[in-house]
Amino acid sequence: MYASCAERVEAKRRIPPKSLRVLIPVAACLCAAVFALAVLSPGSVPQFPDQEGPFAGALYLEVESPDDFLSIGVELRAPDGAENVRCSILGGDAACMDFELHSNAYYVMASTQDGDISGIAYDVTSSRVVDTSTGAVLYAHSDGTSVYWKLQWRDGEQNCFLCNLDGASEAAVLEAYAAVISANAR
């Protein structure tokens, strides 16, 4: 009798309870369905691949040229002398242009929406008005070790930002701002 009890206990250990035998395949199918809907659904927008920083996880659509920004009501051109220009649309309503100018990396953003779309949320260490004609304000942000620059202004109906995260000097950021303003003069 003892041998048969031990055999029954051993047999029960090998076979999962009926609820688990049903629940595990159902959960796997549910996970596969949710994944398929998220990845394969029409109109899904890719996200920044393996990116860290202020825009990690933001909805992202790379576009061919600044002319594609017109589809969201934004006009934005790269400054003269800019290299490695890349254009994208974030969140469906913000134009973003990455470029290099005089060995510094910048991104300029424009949107018809109000609010800070720059993605820089570090502590503001200083700010000052640098252009009264556009209302441009230069902000210095710090994470405790590095300084990040953000310049905000309005260009007609557009809310604009020029940002630098690679340690450019204040003078270089102001020079880049002047180049962006010149390229986008109407």
PDB file of C-alpha atoms in Angstrom:
ATOM      1  CA  MET A   1       0.000   0.000   0.000  1.00  0.00           C
ATOM      2  CA  TYR A   2       2.803   2.442   0.800  1.00  0.00           C
ATOM      3  CA  ALA A   3       4.356   1.810  -2.575  1.00  0.00           C
ATOM      4  CA  SER A   4       1.087   2.637  -4.334  1.00  0.00           C
ATOM      5  CA  CYS A   5       0.664   5.902  -2.353  1.00  0.00           C
ATOM      6  CA  ALA A   6       4.193   6.935  -3.234  1.00  0.00           C
ATOM      7  CA  GLU A   7       3.517   6.059  -6.854  1.00  0.00           C
ATOM      8  CA  ARG A   8       0.345   8.172  -6.855  1.00  0.00           C
ATOM      9  CA  VAL A   9       2.171  11.183  -5.341  1.00  0.00           C
ATOM     10  CA  GLU A  10       4.963  10.820  -7.886  1.00  0.00           C
ATOM     11  CA  ALA A  11       2.464  10.586 -10.748  1.00  0.00           C
ATOM     12  CA  LYS A  12       0.674  13.744  -9.562  1.00  0.00           C
ATOM     13  CA  ARG A  13       3.988  15.606  -9.472  1.00  0.00           C
ATOM     14  CA  ARG A  14       4.661  14.789 -13.134  1.00  0.00           C
ATOM     15  CA  ILE A  15       1.235  15.908 -14.395  1.00  0.00           C
ATOM     16  CA  PRO A  16       0.380  19.564 -13.803  1.00  0.00           C
ATOM     17  CA  PRO A  17      -3.069  20.283 -12.436  1.00  0.00           C
ATOM     18  CA  LYS A  18      -5.806  20.512 -15.065  1.00  0.00           C
ATOM     19  CA  SER A  19      -6.179  24.260 -14.598  1.00  0.00           C
ATOM     20  CA  LEU A  20      -2.499  24.832 -15.465  1.00  0.00           C
ATOM     21  CA  ARG A  21      -2.691  22.541 -18.474  1.00  0.00           C
ATOM     22  CA  VAL A  22      -5.421  24.809 -19.851  1.00  0.00           C
ATOM     23  CA  LEU A  23      -4.201  28.158 -18.543  1.00  0.00           C
ATOM     24  CA  ILE A  24      -0.631  28.064 -19.889  1.00  0.00           C
ATOM     25  CA  PRO A  25      -1.554  27.594 -23.586  1.00  0.00           C
ATOM     26  CA  VAL A  26      -4.316  30.206 -23.306  1.00  0.00           C
ATOM     27  CA  ALA A  27      -1.879  32.716 -21.770  1.00  0.00           C
ATOM     28  CA  ALA A  28       0.679  31.996 -24.509  1.00  0.00           C
ATOM     29  CA  CYS A  29      -1.925  32.569 -27.239  1.00  0.00           C
ATOM     30  CA  LEU A  30      -3.048  35.800 -25.574  1.00  0.00           C
ATOM     31  CA  CYS A  31       0.543  37.086 -25.403  1.00  0.00           C
ATOM     32  CA  ALA A  32       1.120  36.187 -29.064  1.00  0.00           C
ATOM     33  CA  ALA A  33      -2.086  37.978 -30.095  1.00  0.00           C
ATOM     34  CA  VAL A  34      -1.211  41.172 -28.179  1.00  0.00           C
ATOM     35  CA  PHE A  35       2.304  41.163 -29.628  1.00  0.00           C
ATOM     36  CA  ALA A  36       0.993  40.634 -33.161  1.00  0.00           C
ATOM     37  CA  LEU A  37      -1.501  43.491 -32.799  1.00  0.00           C
ATOM     38  CA  ALA A  38       1.136  45.857 -31.446  1.00  0.00           C
ATOM     39  CA  VAL A  39       3.740  45.080 -34.111  1.00  0.00           C
ATOM     40  CA  LEU A  40       1.711  44.254 -37.186  1.00  0.00           C
ATOM     41  CA  SER A  41      -1.240  46.621 -36.871  1.00  0.00           C
ATOM     42  CA  PRO A  42      -1.666  49.038 -39.776  1.00  0.00           C
ATOM     43  CA  GLY A  43      -0.495  52.541 -39.004  1.00  0.00           C
ATOM     44  CA  SER A  44       1.879  51.500 -36.261  1.00  0.00           C
ATOM     45  CA  VAL A  45       4.761  53.951 -36.054  1.00  0.00           C
ATOM     46  CA  PRO A  46       8.286  52.737 -35.293  1.00  0.00           C
ATOM     47  CA  GLN A  47      10.035  53.960 -32.173  1.00  0.00           C
ATOM     48  CA  PHE A  48      13.598  55.148 -31.674  1.00  0.00           C
ATOM     49  CA  PRO A  49      15.729  52.008 -31.996  1.00  0.00           C
ATOM     50  CA  ASP A  50      17.981  51.444 -28.978  1.00  0.00           C
ATOM     51  CA  GLN A  51      18.047  55.157 -28.162  1.00  0.00           C
ATOM     52  CA  GLU A  52      18.627  56.716 -24.789  1.00  0.00           C
ATOM     53  CA  GLY A  53      17.942  60.284 -23.827  1.00  0.00           C
ATOM     54  CA  PRO A  54      15.054  62.690 -23.968  1.00  0.00           C
ATOM     55  CA  PHE A  55      13.167  61.014 -26.826  1.00  0.00           C
ATOM     56  CA  ALA A  56      13.524  57.349 -25.888  1.00  0.00           C
ATOM     57  CA  GLY A  57      10.267  55.624 -26.744  1.00  0.00           C
ATOM     58  CA  ALA A  58       8.722  58.614 -28.538  1.00  0.00           C
ATOM     59  CA  LEU A  59       6.686  57.874 -31.638  1.00  0.00           C
ATOM     60  CA  TYR A  60       9.083  58.371 -34.502  1.00  0.00           C
ATOM     61  CA  LEU A  61       8.777  58.579 -38.274  1.00  0.00           C
ATOM     62  CA  GLU A  62      11.865  59.313 -40.331  1.00  0.00           C
ATOM     63  CA  VAL A  63      11.101  61.447 -43.386  1.00  0.00           C
ATOM     64  CA  GLU A  64      13.057  62.115 -46.567  1.00  0.00           C
ATOM     65  CA  SER A  65      13.418  65.895 -46.407  1.00  0.00           C
ATOM     66  CA  PRO A  66      12.207  69.056 -44.673  1.00  0.00           C
ATOM     67  CA  ASP A  67       9.493  69.287 -47.346  1.00  0.00           C
ATOM     68  CA  ASP A  68       7.742  66.410 -45.564  1.00  0.00           C
ATOM     69  CA  PHE A  69       7.236  68.656 -42.519  1.00  0.00           C
ATOM     70  CA  LEU A  70       4.600  70.562 -44.471  1.00  0.00           C
ATOM     71  CA  SER A  71       2.251  67.601 -43.894  1.00  0.00           C
ATOM     72  CA  ILE A  72       2.063  68.614 -40.216  1.00  0.00           C
ATOM     73  CA  GLY A  73       1.923  72.354 -40.943  1.00  0.00           C
ATOM     74  CA  VAL A  74       5.573  73.098 -40.114  1.00  0.00           C
ATOM     75  CA  GLU A  75       8.231  74.809 -42.228  1.00  0.00           C
ATOM     76  CA  LEU A  76      11.788  74.068 -41.168  1.00  0.00           C
ATOM     77  CA  ARG A  77      15.068  74.158 -43.117  1.00  0.00           C
ATOM     78  CA  ALA A  78      18.609  73.106 -42.222  1.00  0.00           C
ATOM     79  CA  PRO A  79      21.116  75.928 -41.804  1.00  0.00           C
ATOM     80  CA  ASP A  80      23.763  76.535 -44.469  1.00  0.00           C
ATOM     81  CA  GLY A  81      26.809  74.380 -43.813  1.00  0.00           C
ATOM     82  CA  ALA A  82      24.896  71.763 -41.823  1.00  0.00           C
ATOM     83  CA  GLU A  83      26.102  68.186 -42.248  1.00  0.00           C
ATOM     84  CA  ASN A  84      24.533  64.783 -41.563  1.00  0.00           C
ATOM     85  CA  VAL A  85      21.026  66.231 -41.661  1.00  0.00           C
ATOM     86  CA  ARG A  86      18.272  63.799 -40.626  1.00  0.00           C
ATOM     87  CA  CYS A  87      14.590  64.683 -40.540  1.00  0.00           C
ATOM     88  CA  SER A  88      11.842  63.043 -38.537  1.00  0.00           C
ATOM     89  CA  ILE A  89       8.370  63.618 -37.176  1.00  0.00           C
ATOM     90  CA  LEU A  90       7.776  62.941 -33.483  1.00  0.00           C
ATOM     91  CA  GLY A  91       4.378  62.166 -32.060  1.00  0.00           C
ATOM     92  CA  GLY A  92       2.685  63.067 -35.335  1.00  0.00           C
ATOM     93  CA  ASP A  93       2.919  66.830 -34.738  1.00  0.00           C
ATOM     94  CA  ALA A  94       6.547  67.852 -34.107  1.00  0.00           C
ATOM     95  CA  ALA A  95       9.215  68.266 -36.774  1.00  0.00           C
ATOM     96  CA  CYS A  96      12.722  67.308 -35.660  1.00  0.00           C
ATOM     97  CA  MET A  97      15.903  67.890 -37.606  1.00  0.00           C
ATOM     98  CA  ASP A  98      19.263  66.563 -36.384  1.00  0.00           C
ATOM     99  CA  PHE A  99      22.386  68.104 -37.857  1.00  0.00           C
ATOM    100  CA  GLU A 100      26.028  68.878 -37.220  1.00  0.00           C
ATOM    101  CA  LEU A 101      27.406  72.373 -37.528  1.00  0.00           C
ATOM    102  CA  HIS A 102      31.069  73.274 -36.858  1.00  0.00           C
ATOM    103  CA  SER A 103      31.733  69.893 -35.180  1.00  0.00           C
ATOM    104  CA  ASN A 104      28.790  70.152 -32.761  1.00  0.00           C
ATOM    105  CA  ALA A 105      25.585  68.128 -32.890  1.00  0.00           C
ATOM    106  CA  TYR A 106      22.249  69.910 -32.658  1.00  0.00           C
ATOM    107  CA  TYR A 107      18.610  69.185 -33.089  1.00  0.00           C
ATOM    108  CA  VAL A 108      15.999  71.746 -33.937  1.00  0.00           C
ATOM    109  CA  MET A 109      12.306  71.086 -33.330  1.00  0.00           C
ATOM    110  CA  ALA A 110       9.217  72.944 -34.448  1.00  0.00           C
ATOM    111  CA  SER A 111       5.540  72.374 -33.820  1.00  0.00           C
ATOM    112  CA  THR A 112       2.299  74.272 -34.049  1.00  0.00           C
ATOM    113  CA  GLN A 113       1.562  72.983 -30.524  1.00  0.00           C
ATOM    114  CA  ASP A 114       2.396  75.062 -27.455  1.00  0.00           C
ATOM    115  CA  GLY A 115       4.597  73.790 -24.664  1.00  0.00           C
ATOM    116  CA  ASP A 116       8.127  72.517 -24.263  1.00  0.00           C
ATOM    117  CA  ILE A 117       8.700  69.766 -26.832  1.00  0.00           C
ATOM    118  CA  SER A 118      12.497  69.845 -26.508  1.00  0.00           C
ATOM    119  CA  GLY A 119      12.770  66.769 -24.316  1.00  0.00           C
ATOM    120  CA  ILE A 120      15.323  68.434 -22.030  1.00  0.00           C
ATOM    121  CA  ALA A 121      14.073  68.248 -18.469  1.00  0.00           C
ATOM    122  CA  TYR A 122      17.231  68.856 -16.419  1.00  0.00           C
ATOM    123  CA  ASP A 123      17.443  71.687 -13.884  1.00  0.00           C
ATOM    124  CA  VAL A 124      17.649  75.177 -15.420  1.00  0.00           C
ATOM    125  CA  THR A 125      20.842  76.836 -14.181  1.00  0.00           C
ATOM    126  CA  SER A 126      20.448  80.084 -16.139  1.00  0.00           C
ATOM    127  CA  SER A 127      18.330  81.752 -18.781  1.00  0.00           C
ATOM    128  CA  ARG A 128      18.403  84.973 -20.763  1.00  0.00           C
ATOM    129  CA  VAL A 129      16.658  86.603 -23.707  1.00  0.00           C
ATOM    130  CA  VAL A 130      18.962  86.524 -26.734  1.00  0.00           C
ATOM    131  CA  ASP A 131      16.672  87.829 -29.516  1.00  0.00           C
ATOM    132  CA  THR A 132      13.788  90.188 -28.847  1.00  0.00           C
ATOM    133  CA  SER A 133      12.456  89.937 -32.429  1.00  0.00           C
ATOM    134  CA  THR A 134      11.592  86.228 -31.964  1.00  0.00           C
ATOM    135  CA  GLY A 135      11.400  86.199 -28.168  1.00  0.00           C
ATOM    136  CA  ALA A 136      14.267  83.695 -28.109  1.00  0.00           C
ATOM    137  CA  VAL A 137      15.379  82.602 -24.657  1.00  0.00           C
ATOM    138  CA  LEU A 138      18.582  80.619 -24.096  1.00  0.00           C
ATOM    139  CA  TYR A 139      18.419  78.135 -21.230  1.00  0.00           C
ATOM    140  CA  ALA A 140      21.379  76.353 -19.667  1.00  0.00           C
ATOM    141  CA  HIS A 141      20.346  73.022 -18.135  1.00  0.00           C
ATOM    142  CA  SER A 142      22.479  70.797 -15.950  1.00  0.00           C
ATOM    143  CA  ASP A 143      22.312  67.221 -14.739  1.00  0.00           C
ATOM    144  CA  GLY A 144      24.997  67.975 -12.163  1.00  0.00           C
ATOM    145  CA  THR A 145      27.949  67.115 -14.396  1.00  0.00           C
ATOM    146  CA  SER A 146      27.230  68.523 -17.872  1.00  0.00           C
ATOM    147  CA  VAL A 147      25.585  71.622 -19.349  1.00  0.00           C
ATOM    148  CA  TYR A 148      22.904  71.235 -22.016  1.00  0.00           C
ATOM    149  CA  TRP A 149      21.659  74.154 -24.095  1.00  0.00           C
ATOM    150  CA  LYS A 150      18.094  74.828 -25.177  1.00  0.00           C
ATOM    151  CA  LEU A 151      17.053  77.874 -27.138  1.00  0.00           C
ATOM    152  CA  GLN A 152      13.291  78.483 -27.454  1.00  0.00           C
ATOM    153  CA  TRP A 153      11.531  80.957 -29.750  1.00  0.00           C
ATOM    154  CA  ARG A 154       8.380  81.513 -31.779  1.00  0.00           C
ATOM    155  CA  ASP A 155       8.402  81.744 -35.551  1.00  0.00           C
ATOM    156  CA  GLY A 156       4.902  82.868 -36.472  1.00  0.00           C
ATOM    157  CA  GLU A 157       2.617  80.017 -35.410  1.00  0.00           C
ATOM    158  CA  GLN A 158       5.533  77.651 -34.789  1.00  0.00           C
ATOM    159  CA  ASN A 159       6.982  76.883 -31.376  1.00  0.00           C
ATOM    160  CA  CYS A 160      10.718  76.228 -31.994  1.00  0.00           C
ATOM    161  CA  PHE A 161      13.645  74.774 -30.055  1.00  0.00           C
ATOM    162  CA  LEU A 162      17.336  74.428 -30.825  1.00  0.00           C
ATOM    163  CA  CYS A 163      19.124  72.030 -28.497  1.00  0.00           C
ATOM    164  CA  ASN A 164      22.682  70.892 -27.962  1.00  0.00           C
ATOM    165  CA  LEU A 165      23.655  67.938 -25.776  1.00  0.00           C
ATOM    166  CA  ASP A 166      27.318  67.446 -26.707  1.00  0.00           C
ATOM    167  CA  GLY A 167      28.970  70.289 -24.792  1.00  0.00           C
ATOM    168  CA  ALA A 168      29.021  73.107 -27.344  1.00  0.00           C
ATOM    169  CA  SER A 169      29.934  76.525 -26.019  1.00  0.00           C
ATOM    170  CA  GLU A 170      27.278  79.172 -25.518  1.00  0.00           C
ATOM    171  CA  ALA A 171      28.770  81.148 -28.428  1.00  0.00           C
ATOM    172  CA  ALA A 172      28.530  78.083 -30.719  1.00  0.00           C
ATOM    173  CA  VAL A 173      24.861  77.578 -29.788  1.00  0.00           C
ATOM    174  CA  LEU A 174      24.096  81.231 -30.516  1.00  0.00           C
ATOM    175  CA  GLU A 175      25.912  80.936 -33.864  1.00  0.00           C
ATOM    176  CA  ALA A 176      23.844  77.830 -34.707  1.00  0.00           C
ATOM    177  CA  TYR A 177      20.660  79.715 -33.755  1.00  0.00           C
ATOM    178  CA  ALA A 178      21.594  82.581 -36.098  1.00  0.00           C
ATOM    179  CA  ALA A 179      22.211  80.033 -38.903  1.00  0.00           C
ATOM    180  CA  VAL A 180      18.828  78.352 -38.299  1.00  0.00           C
ATOM    181  CA  ILE A 181      17.042  81.729 -38.259  1.00  0.00           C
ATOM    182  CA  SER A 182      18.818  82.753 -41.482  1.00  0.00           C
ATOM    183  CA  ALA A 183      17.894  79.476 -43.235  1.00  0.00           C
ATOM    184  CA  ASN A 184      14.258  79.820 -42.220  1.00  0.00           C
ATOM    185  CA  ALA A 185      13.768  83.537 -42.907  1.00  0.00           C
ATOM    186  CA  ARG A 186      10.578  84.061 -44.859  1.00  0.00           C
TER     187      ARG A 186
END
